[in-house]
Amino acid sequence: VPLAPLRAYHAPTTLRECLDVLRAESGRVLVLAGGQSALPLLKSRQLRPEVLLDLAGVEELRGVSTPADGEGLLELGSMMRYREILEAAPIGASWTALWDAATTLGDVQVRNRGTIGGNVAFADVAADIPPVAVCLSAELVVAGQDGERTVSAEEFFSGPRQTTLRPDELLAALRFPAPGARSGSGYIKYGITANGRPVIGVAASISLDEDGGCVDARVAVGGVLPAPRRARNAEQALIGTRLDVDVLAAAARAAADEVPTQDDLRASAAYRRQLIKVYGERALQRAAERARKGQVA
Ligand SMILES: Cc1cc2nc3c(=O)[nH]c(=O)nc-3n(C[C@H](O)[C@H](O)[C@H](O)COP(=O)(O)OP(=O)(O)OC[C@H]3O[C@@H](n4cnc5c(N)ncnc54)[C@H](O)[C@@H]3O)c2cc1C
C-alpha cells in the first residue's frame, strides 16, 4: 500500500530548521529517523500525518564523542544507527550493555537503518534500548524552541509509545556516564525469534570495590508495562555482597517479584515473571563477570 498523500515533506540539514518545521506545523508532523517503525505504520496507514520531517540529512544529530581516556561522558547523536554503535570500539569496551542490545536488535537491515534516538523516542514496549538507557543512567538531550533540556531516561518514558517529549521538541542526543573502574554491564533479552523484539529484556550494571565486593548495582527490565522499570529490590540484594551464584539468583528472583508483568499476545504475565528470573540471572552474571575482568565485551 502506498503512503497516504502528504501535504509536505521536509528534509532539512540543520537542527534549527527541524525545530522551525515543528513549530510551524505543530501536531501535524511525523518525524522520520531510521523509518524502521514509522514506515510500516505509514504504509499500513495507521499513521496519516500531513507533514513528514526527515532527519536523515541533519549532520548535527549524527555525532559521537567518546572520552579518549575512559573518563567522562559518551555522547551519541540521536541519529546514530545500531550498526555504528557496533563499530564504535569504546562502546564495545565500556558501555557493554548498549553493545549487547545493538548486536541482538532486529536483523541486519534494521541495524543498518534504525537509530538509537528513534528507538528511545518511539518508546515501544518491545524495544531493547529503553531498559539499557535506564540501567546505564543515560541523560537524554532534548532540543526545543528555547534551547536544550536534559531528562533522565528513567523520567523520559511515560507509557507505551509515550514519552515526556513535547510535539515541538526533538530528541537530539543521549549521554551515558563513564563506568568506573571495576564496573561491568550486560543486557540479555528473550525474543520470540533469535533476533526478535524482546518479550522481556534485562539490563544490569555492577561496580565492585578492590576486594570484589559490590558497591553499586542497577537493574532495569524492559518488555513490561507501562515502561521500563528499575528493579530496586534486586539492586539492594546485590549491594554489599560478593555476588556469589546464590546472591545473583536471589536478586533475579527479587526482580521477578517486584516488576509488574502483563498478559499480551507475546506472553502471559506468569511466563514473563519466569523469564525475568532466568534472563535476569544471566544478565547479572554477565555484568558481574565483566566487572571482575574490567569491562571487556
Ligand atoms: C523487522 C524489525 C525488527 C525489529 N526488531 C527490533 C528489536 O529486536 N528490538 C528493538 O528495540 N526494535 C526493533 N525494531 C524497531 C527498530 O528498532 C526501530 O528502528 C525503532 O523502533 C525506531 O527507530 P527508527 O530510527 O527506525 O525510527 P523511526 O521509525 O523513523 O521513528 C519512529 C518514531 O519515533 C519518533 N522519533 C524518531 N526519532 C526521533 C527524534 N530524534 N526526536 C523525536 N522523535 C523521534 C517519531 O515519532 C517517529 O515517528 C524492529 C523493527 C523491524 C522493522
Short mmCIF file of C-alpha atoms and ligand atoms in Angstrom, two decimals:
data_model
loop_
_atom_site.label_atom_id
_atom_site.label_comp_id
_atom_site.label_asym_id
_atom_site.label_seq_id
_atom_site.Cartn_x
_atom_site.Cartn_y
_atom_site.Cartn_z
CA VAL A 1 0.00 0.00 0.00
CA PRO A 2 1.49 3.41 -0.87
CA LEU A 3 1.70 6.10 1.78
CA ALA A 4 -1.36 8.29 2.24
CA PRO A 5 -0.84 11.63 0.42
CA LEU A 6 1.29 14.16 2.31
CA ARG A 7 0.94 17.94 2.18
CA ALA A 8 4.66 18.46 2.68
CA TYR A 9 7.94 16.58 3.01
CA HIS A 10 10.81 18.40 4.71
CA ALA A 11 14.41 17.19 4.62
CA PRO A 12 16.37 19.92 6.42
CA THR A 13 20.08 19.86 7.10
CA THR A 14 20.16 21.72 10.44
CA LEU A 15 18.54 21.19 13.80
CA ARG A 16 17.27 24.79 13.77
CA GLU A 17 15.33 24.17 10.54
CA CYS A 18 13.83 20.99 12.05
CA LEU A 19 12.63 22.94 15.07
CA ASP A 20 11.15 25.62 12.80
CA VAL A 21 9.14 22.96 10.93
CA LEU A 22 7.91 21.50 14.22
CA ARG A 23 6.84 24.94 15.46
CA ALA A 24 5.10 25.91 12.21
CA GLU A 25 3.31 22.58 11.81
CA SER A 26 2.70 21.72 15.45
CA GLY A 27 0.78 18.47 15.85
CA ARG A 28 0.66 17.69 12.12
CA VAL A 29 4.22 16.39 11.68
CA LEU A 30 5.65 12.90 11.81
CA VAL A 31 9.37 12.71 12.47
CA LEU A 32 11.24 10.19 10.34
CA ALA A 33 14.54 8.87 11.71
CA GLY A 34 15.56 5.37 10.50
CA GLY A 35 11.99 4.65 9.41
CA GLN A 36 12.00 1.10 10.82
CA SER A 37 8.95 1.72 12.99
CA ALA A 38 7.48 4.77 11.23
CA LEU A 39 7.41 3.42 7.66
CA PRO A 40 5.36 0.28 8.43
CA LEU A 41 2.84 2.47 10.29
CA LEU A 42 2.69 4.92 7.37
CA LYS A 43 2.35 2.19 4.76
CA SER A 44 -0.42 0.44 6.70
CA ARG A 45 -1.98 3.89 7.15
CA GLN A 46 -2.19 3.51 10.90
CA LEU A 47 -0.47 6.91 10.84
CA ARG A 48 -1.64 9.61 8.43
CA PRO A 49 0.42 12.72 9.12
CA GLU A 50 0.08 15.78 6.90
CA VAL A 51 3.80 16.51 7.02
CA LEU A 52 6.93 14.36 7.18
CA LEU A 53 10.10 15.70 8.77
CA ASP A 54 13.05 13.57 7.67
CA LEU A 55 16.10 13.84 9.96
CA ALA A 56 18.44 11.88 7.67
CA GLY A 57 20.34 14.95 6.41
CA VAL A 58 20.95 16.58 9.79
CA GLU A 59 24.66 16.03 10.47
CA GLU A 60 24.40 17.61 13.96
CA LEU A 61 22.35 14.62 15.08
CA ARG A 62 24.93 12.07 13.94
CA GLY A 63 27.92 12.85 16.10
CA VAL A 64 29.55 10.59 18.62
CA SER A 65 32.01 11.78 21.20
CA THR A 66 33.76 9.28 23.38
CA PRO A 67 36.27 10.06 26.09
CA ALA A 68 39.76 9.02 24.99
CA ASP A 69 40.89 8.15 28.50
CA GLY A 70 37.86 6.27 29.77
CA GLU A 71 36.74 9.28 31.81
CA GLY A 72 33.70 11.47 31.19
CA LEU A 73 30.60 11.09 29.10
CA LEU A 74 29.80 9.14 25.98
CA GLU A 75 27.50 11.30 23.85
CA LEU A 76 25.67 9.77 20.91
CA GLY A 77 23.66 11.80 18.42
CA SER A 78 20.08 10.57 18.20
CA MET A 79 20.58 9.60 14.53
CA MET A 80 23.37 7.15 15.35
CA ARG A 81 22.48 3.82 13.78
CA TYR A 82 22.73 0.49 15.61
CA ARG A 83 25.44 -0.61 13.15
CA GLU A 84 27.50 2.45 14.07
CA ILE A 85 27.14 1.56 17.76
CA LEU A 86 28.64 -1.86 17.00
CA GLU A 87 31.51 -0.22 15.12
CA ALA A 88 32.38 2.21 17.94
CA ALA A 89 35.19 0.46 19.83
CA PRO A 90 34.76 2.36 23.13
CA ILE A 91 31.13 1.22 23.36
CA GLY A 92 32.18 -2.43 22.97
CA ALA A 93 34.80 -1.91 25.66
CA SER A 94 32.95 0.14 28.26
CA TRP A 95 29.21 0.51 27.59
CA THR A 96 28.75 -3.19 27.02
CA ALA A 97 25.02 -3.41 27.81
CA LEU A 98 24.41 -0.97 24.95
CA TRP A 99 26.64 -3.02 22.69
CA ASP A 100 24.77 -6.22 23.69
CA ALA A 101 21.45 -4.57 22.81
CA ALA A 102 22.70 -3.40 19.41
CA THR A 103 24.09 -6.85 18.48
CA THR A 104 20.77 -8.62 19.01
CA LEU A 105 18.49 -5.83 17.82
CA GLY A 106 16.34 -6.71 14.79
CA ASP A 107 18.13 -8.02 11.72
CA VAL A 108 20.95 -6.65 9.54
CA GLN A 109 18.61 -4.38 7.63
CA VAL A 110 17.10 -2.91 10.80
CA ARG A 111 20.57 -2.40 12.31
CA ASN A 112 21.74 -0.61 9.15
CA ARG A 113 18.86 1.88 9.18
CA GLY A 114 17.38 2.09 12.68
CA THR A 115 18.64 4.74 15.09
CA ILE A 116 19.23 4.86 18.82
CA GLY A 117 17.17 8.06 19.10
CA GLY A 118 14.27 6.59 17.12
CA ASN A 119 14.23 3.56 19.38
CA VAL A 120 14.10 5.69 22.52
CA ALA A 121 11.69 8.35 21.19
CA PHE A 122 9.28 5.74 19.83
CA ALA A 123 9.24 4.13 23.31
CA ASP A 124 7.76 0.85 22.19
CA VAL A 125 7.25 -1.68 24.99
CA ALA A 126 9.05 -4.34 22.96
CA ALA A 127 12.25 -2.34 22.48
CA ASP A 128 15.80 -3.02 23.62
CA ILE A 129 17.36 0.41 24.12
CA PRO A 130 14.95 1.85 26.75
CA PRO A 131 15.87 -0.58 29.60
CA VAL A 132 19.56 -0.20 28.72
CA ALA A 133 19.27 3.59 28.83
CA VAL A 134 17.61 3.39 32.26
CA CYS A 135 20.17 0.90 33.57
CA LEU A 136 23.17 2.92 32.35
CA SER A 137 21.75 6.16 33.84
CA ALA A 138 21.52 7.84 30.43
CA GLU A 139 20.58 11.51 30.19
CA LEU A 140 18.55 12.44 27.12
CA VAL A 141 19.25 15.76 25.45
CA VAL A 142 16.02 17.28 24.16
CA ALA A 143 16.13 20.20 21.71
CA GLY A 144 13.22 22.63 21.83
CA GLN A 145 12.26 26.13 20.77
CA ASP A 146 14.02 27.67 23.79
CA GLY A 147 17.20 25.59 23.63
CA GLU A 148 18.16 22.29 25.20
CA ARG A 149 16.97 20.48 28.28
CA THR A 150 18.10 17.16 29.67
CA VAL A 151 15.95 14.48 31.19
CA SER A 152 16.99 11.21 32.77
CA ALA A 153 15.98 8.07 30.88
CA GLU A 154 14.09 6.97 33.98
CA GLU A 155 11.82 10.02 33.73
CA PHE A 156 11.58 10.10 29.95
CA PHE A 157 9.30 7.10 29.38
CA SER A 158 5.74 7.74 30.50
CA GLY A 159 3.92 4.76 28.93
CA PRO A 160 3.78 2.53 25.88
CA ARG A 161 4.79 4.74 22.93
CA GLN A 162 4.57 7.74 25.25
CA THR A 163 7.35 9.98 26.42
CA THR A 164 7.76 13.37 28.01
CA LEU A 165 8.85 14.82 24.63
CA ARG A 166 6.58 17.69 23.59
CA PRO A 167 5.29 17.84 19.99
CA ASP A 168 7.62 20.74 19.16
CA GLU A 169 10.73 19.01 20.57
CA LEU A 170 13.28 16.59 19.16
CA LEU A 171 15.48 14.08 20.88
CA ALA A 172 18.93 15.35 19.93
CA ALA A 173 21.38 13.11 21.80
CA LEU A 174 21.91 10.56 24.53
CA ARG A 175 24.60 10.92 27.20
CA PHE A 176 25.96 7.94 29.07
CA PRO A 177 28.18 8.46 32.11
CA ALA A 178 31.50 6.63 32.02
CA PRO A 179 31.51 3.42 34.03
CA GLY A 180 34.10 3.49 36.79
CA ALA A 181 36.96 1.05 37.17
CA ARG A 182 35.85 -2.49 38.12
CA SER A 183 32.42 -1.91 36.58
CA GLY A 184 30.58 -4.07 34.08
CA SER A 185 27.22 -4.12 32.37
CA GLY A 186 25.22 -6.52 30.26
CA TYR A 187 21.88 -6.88 28.53
CA ILE A 188 20.04 -10.08 27.62
CA LYS A 189 16.61 -10.40 26.10
CA TYR A 190 14.22 -13.17 25.33
CA GLY A 191 12.68 -12.67 21.90
CA ILE A 192 10.31 -14.99 20.08
CA THR A 193 12.93 -15.45 17.36
CA ALA A 194 16.71 -15.20 17.76
CA ASN A 195 16.86 -11.50 16.83
CA GLY A 196 13.24 -10.74 17.60
CA ARG A 197 11.75 -7.95 19.63
CA PRO A 198 12.07 -8.53 23.34
CA VAL A 199 9.30 -10.25 25.25
CA ILE A 200 11.40 -9.21 28.20
CA GLY A 201 14.93 -7.79 28.34
CA VAL A 202 17.07 -7.29 31.43
CA ALA A 203 19.95 -4.83 31.69
CA ALA A 204 22.32 -4.94 34.64
CA SER A 205 25.25 -2.81 35.68
CA ILE A 206 27.58 -3.63 38.57
CA SER A 207 30.51 -1.86 40.26
CA LEU A 208 32.96 -3.64 42.55
CA ASP A 209 35.43 -2.44 45.15
CA GLU A 210 39.06 -3.58 45.20
CA ASP A 211 38.14 -6.69 47.18
CA GLY A 212 35.39 -7.77 44.77
CA GLY A 213 32.50 -6.57 46.91
CA CYS A 214 29.55 -4.99 45.09
CA VAL A 215 29.37 -1.27 45.80
CA ASP A 216 26.75 -0.30 43.23
CA ALA A 217 24.20 -2.04 41.05
CA ARG A 218 21.43 -1.02 38.67
CA VAL A 219 18.95 -3.40 37.13
CA ALA A 220 16.26 -2.44 34.60
CA VAL A 221 13.64 -4.61 32.94
CA GLY A 222 12.10 -3.91 29.54
CA GLY A 223 9.15 -5.51 27.76
CA VAL A 224 6.83 -4.63 30.63
CA LEU A 225 4.08 -2.04 31.01
CA PRO A 226 3.86 0.86 31.24
CA ALA A 227 7.58 1.49 30.63
CA PRO A 228 10.99 0.04 31.52
CA ARG A 229 11.27 -0.48 35.26
CA ARG A 230 14.18 -0.38 37.65
CA ALA A 231 14.28 -3.39 39.94
CA ARG A 232 15.37 -1.67 43.14
CA ASN A 233 14.92 -4.67 45.44
CA ALA A 234 17.18 -6.66 43.16
CA GLU A 235 19.77 -3.86 43.30
CA GLN A 236 19.64 -3.84 47.12
CA ALA A 237 20.06 -7.63 47.17
CA LEU A 238 23.38 -7.21 45.31
CA ILE A 239 24.97 -4.23 47.03
CA GLY A 240 27.31 -5.14 49.89
CA THR A 241 27.68 -8.79 48.79
CA ARG A 242 30.40 -10.68 46.94
CA LEU A 243 27.97 -11.63 44.16
CA ASP A 244 28.15 -15.39 44.52
CA VAL A 245 25.75 -17.54 42.49
CA ASP A 246 23.14 -17.66 45.25
CA VAL A 247 23.10 -13.86 45.53
CA LEU A 248 22.67 -13.44 41.77
CA ALA A 249 19.83 -15.96 41.72
CA ALA A 250 18.13 -14.28 44.70
CA ALA A 251 18.45 -10.85 43.06
CA ALA A 252 16.90 -12.15 39.84
CA ARG A 253 14.03 -13.63 41.87
CA ALA A 254 13.58 -10.27 43.59
CA ALA A 255 13.36 -8.56 40.17
CA ALA A 256 10.74 -11.07 39.02
CA ASP A 257 8.72 -10.46 42.19
CA GLU A 258 8.83 -6.67 42.13
CA VAL A 259 8.38 -5.81 38.44
CA PRO A 260 4.71 -5.98 37.41
CA THR A 261 4.20 -8.07 34.25
CA GLN A 262 1.34 -8.16 31.78
CA ASP A 263 -0.54 -10.70 29.66
CA ASP A 264 -0.42 -9.95 25.94
CA LEU A 265 -0.14 -11.73 22.61
CA ARG A 266 3.57 -12.43 23.14
CA ALA A 267 3.49 -13.97 26.62
CA SER A 268 1.45 -14.39 29.78
CA ALA A 269 2.29 -12.40 32.90
CA ALA A 270 3.40 -15.59 34.68
CA TYR A 271 5.70 -16.57 31.81
CA ARG A 272 7.21 -13.09 31.80
CA ARG A 273 7.96 -13.40 35.52
CA GLN A 274 9.73 -16.68 34.88
CA LEU A 275 11.68 -15.08 32.01
CA ILE A 276 12.80 -12.21 34.23
CA LYS A 277 14.11 -14.74 36.75
CA VAL A 278 16.08 -16.74 34.18
CA TYR A 279 17.29 -13.93 31.92
CA GLY A 280 17.81 -11.61 34.88
CA GLU A 281 20.23 -14.08 36.42
CA ARG A 282 22.12 -14.38 33.12
CA ALA A 283 22.32 -10.60 32.71
CA LEU A 284 23.63 -10.27 36.27
CA GLN A 285 26.22 -13.00 35.68
CA ARG A 286 27.35 -11.25 32.53
CA ALA A 287 27.64 -7.85 34.24
CA ALA A 288 29.46 -9.36 37.26
CA GLU A 289 31.95 -11.24 35.06
CA ARG A 290 32.70 -8.09 33.09
CA ALA A 291 33.11 -6.06 36.26
CA ARG A 292 35.63 -8.62 37.54
CA LYS A 293 37.56 -8.56 34.26
CA GLY A 294 37.28 -4.79 33.87
CA GLN A 295 34.69 -4.37 31.12
CA VAL A 296 35.68 -6.44 28.12
CA ALA A 297 32.92 -7.21 25.63
C1 LIG B 1 11.79 -6.32 11.33
C2 LIG B 1 12.00 -5.40 12.51
C3 LIG B 1 12.57 -5.93 13.66
C4 LIG B 1 12.79 -5.09 14.76
N1 LIG B 1 13.33 -5.66 15.89
C5 LIG B 1 13.58 -4.87 16.95
C6 LIG B 1 14.19 -5.40 18.13
O1 LIG B 1 14.54 -6.57 18.21
N2 LIG B 1 14.40 -4.54 19.16
C7 LIG B 1 14.05 -3.21 19.10
O2 LIG B 1 14.29 -2.49 20.06
N3 LIG B 1 13.47 -2.69 17.99
C8 LIG B 1 13.23 -3.48 16.93
N4 LIG B 1 12.66 -2.93 15.81
C9 LIG B 1 12.31 -1.48 15.79
C10 LIG B 1 13.54 -0.68 15.36
O3 LIG B 1 14.48 -0.74 16.39
C11 LIG B 1 13.26 0.78 15.06
O4 LIG B 1 14.44 1.21 14.45
C12 LIG B 1 12.98 1.72 16.21
O5 LIG B 1 11.88 1.31 16.93
C13 LIG B 1 12.72 3.15 15.70
O6 LIG B 1 13.90 3.71 15.26
P1 LIG B 1 13.96 4.42 13.84
O7 LIG B 1 15.25 5.15 13.81
O8 LIG B 1 13.73 3.41 12.79
O9 LIG B 1 12.80 5.48 13.98
P2 LIG B 1 11.56 5.81 13.03
O10 LIG B 1 10.82 4.58 12.71
O11 LIG B 1 11.98 6.66 11.91
O12 LIG B 1 10.74 6.74 14.04
C14 LIG B 1 9.81 6.22 14.95
C15 LIG B 1 9.14 7.38 15.67
O13 LIG B 1 10.00 7.84 16.70
C16 LIG B 1 9.92 9.25 16.80
N5 LIG B 1 11.28 9.79 16.58
C17 LIG B 1 12.30 9.20 15.94
N6 LIG B 1 13.42 9.92 16.07
C18 LIG B 1 13.09 11.00 16.82
C19 LIG B 1 13.83 12.11 17.34
N7 LIG B 1 15.15 12.26 17.14
N8 LIG B 1 13.16 13.02 18.09
C20 LIG B 1 11.85 12.89 18.32
N9 LIG B 1 11.10 11.86 17.88
C21 LIG B 1 11.71 10.93 17.14
C22 LIG B 1 8.92 9.74 15.79
O14 LIG B 1 7.66 9.86 16.42
C23 LIG B 1 8.88 8.62 14.80
O15 LIG B 1 7.67 8.54 14.16
C24 LIG B 1 12.44 -3.72 14.70
C25 LIG B 1 11.88 -3.19 13.51
C26 LIG B 1 11.67 -4.02 12.43
C27 LIG B 1 11.10 -3.44 11.17
#
